[in-house]
């Protein structure tokens, strides 16, 4: 079984993807990590993130060990990722790896922005996870505060809106709900309720 989960930043798709993979005994790939690692490598090498050729070259040389970098999950890496993700050269370099991962038995849950639309258009189940920008910003701010990082809510909200704008309006595989994806709005749901709703979608898709 292949489950495609797409949606904007901080909507809860990562948590849902991890739990679904555990629940159904599937592999899991957080595809955002690929773009984050490319952004990080380019910065370390002093390369221009807006240079499509340089970004494509780094993407083609990406190795699994690059995904283990310590601070790939932070805000800064997310911003770098969103910038390199606009280049068709980068996206093309990552397609085969993601499709091979999805096809490897027993199947997988992949989460990202273009899984249902571009990477796995024939996925068995497609879920588009979303939530209001305000609730997503509130969750991110609370997560950071819990780690002792005092970042103002307004700044997080502005970053989220900027990332939504860039991810949705780029020409290469923009963030978009696939026509056959089921929308899961987590605005009023906690993590457990969101997971239960995702399981219900998977079960309904397999009747
Ligand atoms: O899911 P995330 O926050 O880790 O993603 C970081 C950025 O990477 C996101 O803003 C856009 C890009 N991305 C993408 O373009 N396509 C994907 N499948 C996953 C992430």
mmCIF file of C-alpha atoms and ligand atoms in Angstrom:
data_model
loop_
_atom_site.group_PDB
_atom_site.id
_atom_site.type_symbol
_atom_site.label_atom_id
_atom_site.label_comp_id
_atom_site.label_asym_id
_atom_site.label_seq_id
_atom_site.Cartn_x
_atom_site.Cartn_y
_atom_site.Cartn_z
ATOM 1 C CA UNK A 1 0.000 0.000 0.000
ATOM 2 C CA UNK A 2 1.191 3.529 -0.788
ATOM 3 C CA UNK A 3 -0.248 6.463 1.171
ATOM 4 C CA UNK A 4 0.434 10.009 -0.066
ATOM 5 C CA UNK A 5 0.140 12.834 2.449
ATOM 6 C CA UNK A 6 0.464 16.423 1.293
ATOM 7 C CA UNK A 7 -0.218 19.793 2.840
ATOM 8 C CA UNK A 8 1.258 23.092 4.002
ATOM 9 C CA UNK A 9 3.825 23.547 6.773
ATOM 10 C CA UNK A 10 2.764 22.703 10.336
ATOM 11 C CA UNK A 11 -0.641 21.266 9.404
ATOM 12 C CA UNK A 12 0.207 18.009 11.206
ATOM 13 C CA UNK A 13 1.064 15.853 8.184
ATOM 14 C CA UNK A 14 4.403 14.650 9.573
ATOM 15 C CA UNK A 15 2.865 13.363 12.797
ATOM 16 C CA UNK A 16 0.003 11.730 10.919
ATOM 17 C CA UNK A 17 2.430 10.110 8.451
ATOM 18 C CA UNK A 18 4.619 8.634 11.203
ATOM 19 C CA UNK A 19 1.605 7.226 13.043
ATOM 20 C CA UNK A 20 -0.005 5.799 9.900
ATOM 21 C CA UNK A 21 3.268 4.078 8.969
ATOM 22 C CA UNK A 22 3.459 2.493 12.438
ATOM 23 C CA UNK A 23 -0.204 1.513 12.367
ATOM 24 C CA UNK A 24 -0.042 -0.199 8.969
ATOM 25 C CA UNK A 25 3.557 -1.478 9.196
ATOM 26 C CA UNK A 26 4.736 0.652 6.262
ATOM 27 C CA UNK A 27 7.978 2.510 5.608
ATOM 28 C CA UNK A 28 7.886 6.287 6.022
ATOM 29 C CA UNK A 29 9.637 9.035 4.081
ATOM 30 C CA UNK A 30 9.516 12.669 5.157
ATOM 31 C CA UNK A 31 10.284 14.114 1.705
ATOM 32 C CA UNK A 32 10.784 17.627 3.110
ATOM 33 C CA UNK A 33 14.059 16.343 4.549
ATOM 34 C CA UNK A 34 15.442 15.890 1.012
ATOM 35 C CA UNK A 35 14.886 19.564 0.174
ATOM 36 C CA UNK A 36 16.086 20.658 3.612
ATOM 37 C CA UNK A 37 19.338 18.701 3.170
ATOM 38 C CA UNK A 38 19.942 20.276 -0.250
ATOM 39 C CA UNK A 39 19.404 23.785 1.136
ATOM 40 C CA UNK A 40 21.743 23.064 4.023
ATOM 41 C CA UNK A 41 24.481 21.577 1.801
ATOM 42 C CA UNK A 42 24.311 24.536 -0.568
ATOM 43 C CA UNK A 43 24.650 26.993 2.303
ATOM 44 C CA UNK A 44 27.597 25.084 3.730
ATOM 45 C CA UNK A 45 29.285 25.098 0.322
ATOM 46 C CA UNK A 46 28.650 28.827 -0.146
ATOM 47 C CA UNK A 47 26.449 28.225 -3.198
ATOM 48 C CA UNK A 48 23.652 30.512 -4.379
ATOM 49 C CA UNK A 49 20.273 28.940 -3.477
ATOM 50 C CA UNK A 50 18.663 30.694 -6.424
ATOM 51 C CA UNK A 51 21.066 29.123 -8.952
ATOM 52 C CA UNK A 52 19.145 26.230 -10.563
ATOM 53 C CA UNK A 53 22.252 24.558 -12.024
ATOM 54 C CA UNK A 54 24.132 24.527 -8.725
ATOM 55 C CA UNK A 55 21.023 23.348 -6.856
ATOM 56 C CA UNK A 56 20.422 20.572 -9.379
ATOM 57 C CA UNK A 57 24.039 19.383 -9.081
ATOM 58 C CA UNK A 58 23.785 19.196 -5.285
ATOM 59 C CA UNK A 59 20.441 17.353 -5.564
ATOM 60 C CA UNK A 60 21.920 14.760 -7.929
ATOM 61 C CA UNK A 61 24.753 14.086 -5.467
ATOM 62 C CA UNK A 62 22.497 13.794 -2.396
ATOM 63 C CA UNK A 63 23.315 10.714 -0.270
ATOM 64 C CA UNK A 64 21.340 9.090 2.561
ATOM 65 C CA UNK A 65 23.924 10.254 5.100
ATOM 66 C CA UNK A 66 23.108 13.874 4.181
ATOM 67 C CA UNK A 67 19.624 13.356 5.658
ATOM 68 C CA UNK A 68 21.099 12.671 9.090
ATOM 69 C CA UNK A 69 22.372 16.244 9.484
ATOM 70 C CA UNK A 70 21.676 17.549 13.008
ATOM 71 C CA UNK A 71 19.544 20.638 12.436
ATOM 72 C CA UNK A 72 17.509 19.823 9.343
ATOM 73 C CA UNK A 73 14.173 20.084 11.124
ATOM 74 C CA UNK A 74 14.470 23.683 12.222
ATOM 75 C CA UNK A 75 12.886 26.839 10.787
ATOM 76 C CA UNK A 76 15.967 28.003 8.962
ATOM 77 C CA UNK A 77 16.354 24.700 7.078
ATOM 78 C CA UNK A 78 12.652 24.861 6.176
ATOM 79 C CA UNK A 79 13.137 28.273 4.619
ATOM 80 C CA UNK A 80 16.210 27.103 2.643
ATOM 81 C CA UNK A 81 14.260 24.023 1.517
ATOM 82 C CA UNK A 82 11.355 26.054 0.217
ATOM 83 C CA UNK A 83 13.769 28.155 -1.859
ATOM 84 C CA UNK A 84 15.661 25.263 -3.488
ATOM 85 C CA UNK A 85 12.376 23.375 -4.040
ATOM 86 C CA UNK A 86 11.296 25.863 -6.731
ATOM 87 C CA UNK A 87 13.941 24.552 -9.182
ATOM 88 C CA UNK A 88 12.711 21.888 -11.640
ATOM 89 C CA UNK A 89 16.319 20.550 -11.747
ATOM 90 C CA UNK A 90 16.144 19.786 -8.024
ATOM 91 C CA UNK A 91 12.716 18.165 -8.185
ATOM 92 C CA UNK A 92 13.679 16.017 -11.187
ATOM 93 C CA UNK A 93 16.763 14.710 -9.385
ATOM 94 C CA UNK A 94 14.647 13.464 -6.470
ATOM 95 C CA UNK A 95 11.831 11.710 -8.346
ATOM 96 C CA UNK A 96 13.377 8.254 -8.810
ATOM 97 C CA UNK A 97 14.565 7.995 -5.224
ATOM 98 C CA UNK A 98 11.085 8.813 -3.889
ATOM 99 C CA UNK A 99 9.306 6.437 -6.298
ATOM 100 C CA UNK A 100 11.726 3.583 -5.519
ATOM 101 C CA UNK A 101 11.143 4.181 -1.824
ATOM 102 C CA UNK A 102 7.365 4.090 -2.304
ATOM 103 C CA UNK A 103 7.511 0.863 -4.357
ATOM 104 C CA UNK A 104 9.746 -1.027 -1.928
ATOM 105 C CA UNK A 105 7.737 -3.696 -0.075
ATOM 106 C CA UNK A 106 5.677 -3.541 2.051
ATOM 107 C CA UNK A 107 4.867 -0.030 0.746
ATOM 108 C CA UNK A 108 5.152 3.370 2.318
ATOM 109 C CA UNK A 109 3.686 6.571 3.627
ATOM 110 C CA UNK A 110 5.315 9.598 1.980
ATOM 111 C CA UNK A 111 4.604 13.113 3.171
ATOM 112 C CA UNK A 112 5.393 16.332 1.352
ATOM 113 C CA UNK A 113 3.869 18.823 -1.075
ATOM 114 C CA UNK A 114 3.651 16.952 -4.392
ATOM 115 C CA UNK A 115 3.321 13.277 -3.461
ATOM 116 C CA UNK A 116 -0.274 12.809 -4.610
ATOM 117 C CA UNK A 117 0.071 15.112 -7.620
ATOM 118 C CA UNK A 118 3.539 14.290 -9.022
ATOM 119 C CA UNK A 119 5.523 11.589 -7.210
ATOM 120 C CA UNK A 120 2.869 8.914 -6.602
ATOM 121 C CA UNK A 121 -0.163 9.856 -8.715
ATOM 122 C CA UNK A 122 -1.387 6.235 -8.389
ATOM 123 C CA UNK A 123 -1.111 6.076 -4.586
ATOM 124 C CA UNK A 124 -3.761 3.866 -2.958
ATOM 125 C CA UNK A 125 -4.800 6.656 -0.599
ATOM 126 C CA UNK A 126 -4.189 10.408 -0.837
ATOM 127 C CA UNK A 127 -4.785 12.741 2.076
ATOM 128 C CA UNK A 128 -4.416 16.523 1.922
ATOM 129 C CA UNK A 129 -3.795 17.690 5.489
ATOM 130 C CA UNK A 130 -4.470 21.349 6.152
ATOM 131 C CA UNK A 131 -5.334 23.795 8.956
ATOM 132 C CA UNK A 132 -5.809 27.539 9.240
ATOM 133 C CA UNK A 133 -2.534 29.534 9.107
ATOM 134 C CA UNK A 134 -3.293 30.971 12.550
ATOM 135 C CA UNK A 135 -3.633 27.535 14.163
ATOM 136 C CA UNK A 136 -0.511 26.269 12.390
ATOM 137 C CA UNK A 137 1.454 29.290 13.606
ATOM 138 C CA UNK A 138 0.126 28.833 17.130
ATOM 139 C CA UNK A 139 1.222 25.155 17.171
ATOM 140 C CA UNK A 140 4.706 26.024 15.883
ATOM 141 C CA UNK A 141 5.079 28.833 18.415
ATOM 142 C CA UNK A 142 4.016 26.535 21.276
ATOM 143 C CA UNK A 143 6.481 23.846 20.107
ATOM 144 C CA UNK A 144 9.316 26.373 20.073
ATOM 145 C CA UNK A 145 8.350 27.828 23.434
ATOM 146 C CA UNK A 146 8.301 24.324 24.915
ATOM 147 C CA UNK A 147 11.929 23.982 23.763
ATOM 148 C CA UNK A 148 12.783 27.251 25.499
ATOM 149 C CA UNK A 149 12.924 29.248 22.235
ATOM 150 C CA UNK A 150 11.103 32.536 22.586
ATOM 151 C CA UNK A 151 9.956 33.414 19.064
ATOM 152 C CA UNK A 152 6.971 35.771 18.640
ATOM 153 C CA UNK A 153 3.774 34.261 17.215
ATOM 154 C CA UNK A 154 3.528 37.075 14.632
ATOM 155 C CA UNK A 155 6.927 36.200 13.216
ATOM 156 C CA UNK A 156 6.056 32.501 12.910
ATOM 157 C CA UNK A 157 2.738 33.382 11.246
ATOM 158 C CA UNK A 158 4.533 35.619 8.725
ATOM 159 C CA UNK A 159 7.040 32.834 7.939
ATOM 160 C CA UNK A 160 4.241 30.309 7.436
ATOM 161 C CA UNK A 161 2.327 32.623 5.114
ATOM 162 C CA UNK A 162 5.471 33.334 3.109
ATOM 163 C CA UNK A 163 6.280 29.615 2.774
ATOM 164 C CA UNK A 164 2.662 28.795 1.769
ATOM 165 C CA UNK A 165 2.852 31.489 -0.884
ATOM 166 C CA UNK A 166 6.140 30.255 -2.351
ATOM 167 C CA UNK A 167 5.244 26.533 -2.203
ATOM 168 C CA UNK A 168 1.815 27.100 -3.783
ATOM 169 C CA UNK A 169 2.816 29.496 -6.534
ATOM 170 C CA UNK A 170 6.014 28.001 -7.931
ATOM 171 C CA UNK A 171 5.593 26.551 -11.420
ATOM 172 C CA UNK A 172 7.321 23.198 -10.700
ATOM 173 C CA UNK A 173 4.957 20.795 -8.894
ATOM 174 C CA UNK A 174 3.325 23.427 -6.660
ATOM 175 C CA UNK A 175 1.561 22.547 -3.422
ATOM 176 C CA UNK A 176 -1.945 21.609 -4.525
ATOM 177 C CA UNK A 177 -4.595 19.146 -3.432
ATOM 178 C CA UNK A 178 -4.785 16.236 -5.914
ATOM 179 C CA UNK A 179 -8.237 15.869 -7.472
ATOM 180 C CA UNK A 180 -8.647 12.453 -5.844
ATOM 181 C CA UNK A 181 -7.210 13.386 -2.432
ATOM 182 C CA UNK A 182 -9.386 13.541 0.675
ATOM 183 C CA UNK A 183 -9.068 16.812 2.589
ATOM 184 C CA UNK A 184 -8.367 16.524 6.310
ATOM 185 C CA UNK A 185 -8.673 19.858 8.121
ATOM 186 C CA UNK A 186 -6.948 19.600 11.504
ATOM 187 C CA UNK A 187 -7.773 23.150 12.645
ATOM 188 C CA UNK A 188 -10.082 21.894 15.411
ATOM 189 C CA UNK A 189 -8.406 18.504 16.009
ATOM 190 C CA UNK A 190 -5.688 17.427 18.424
ATOM 191 C CA UNK A 191 -2.971 15.003 17.235
ATOM 192 C CA UNK A 192 -4.885 11.901 18.273
ATOM 193 C CA UNK A 193 -8.170 12.991 16.682
ATOM 194 C CA UNK A 194 -6.282 13.902 13.481
ATOM 195 C CA UNK A 195 -4.697 10.433 13.389
ATOM 196 C CA UNK A 196 -8.086 8.737 13.932
ATOM 197 C CA UNK A 197 -9.549 10.795 11.091
ATOM 198 C CA UNK A 198 -6.651 9.768 8.831
ATOM 199 C CA UNK A 199 -7.188 6.078 9.670
ATOM 200 C CA UNK A 200 -10.885 6.465 8.806
ATOM 201 C CA UNK A 201 -9.888 7.919 5.412
ATOM 202 C CA UNK A 202 -7.479 5.035 4.731
ATOM 203 C CA UNK A 203 -10.088 2.441 5.727
ATOM 204 C CA UNK A 204 -12.758 4.066 3.565
ATOM 205 C CA UNK A 205 -10.336 4.124 0.636
ATOM 206 C CA UNK A 206 -9.892 0.370 0.921
ATOM 207 C CA UNK A 207 -13.486 -0.770 1.123
HETATM 208 O O1 LIG B 1 7.573 19.525 4.902
HETATM 209 P P1 LIG B 1 8.743 20.482 5.205
HETATM 210 O O2 LIG B 1 8.365 21.659 6.042
HETATM 211 O O3 LIG B 1 9.905 19.739 5.772
HETATM 212 O O4 LIG B 1 9.204 21.039 3.770
HETATM 213 C C1 LIG B 1 10.189 22.011 3.643
HETATM 214 C C2 LIG B 1 10.082 22.662 2.275
HETATM 215 O O5 LIG B 1 10.487 21.717 1.273
HETATM 216 C C3 LIG B 1 8.700 23.103 1.869
HETATM 217 O O6 LIG B 1 8.450 24.447 2.271
HETATM 218 C C4 LIG B 1 8.708 22.961 0.362
HETATM 219 C C5 LIG B 1 9.700 21.843 0.111
HETATM 220 N N1 LIG B 1 9.078 20.553 -0.207
HETATM 221 C C6 LIG B 1 8.638 20.363 -1.493
HETATM 222 O O7 LIG B 1 8.711 21.272 -2.309
HETATM 223 N N2 LIG B 1 8.129 19.164 -1.869
HETATM 224 C C7 LIG B 1 8.010 18.162 -0.987
HETATM 225 N N3 LIG B 1 7.513 16.975 -1.382
HETATM 226 C C8 LIG B 1 8.418 18.347 0.352
HETATM 227 C C9 LIG B 1 8.940 19.581 0.719
#
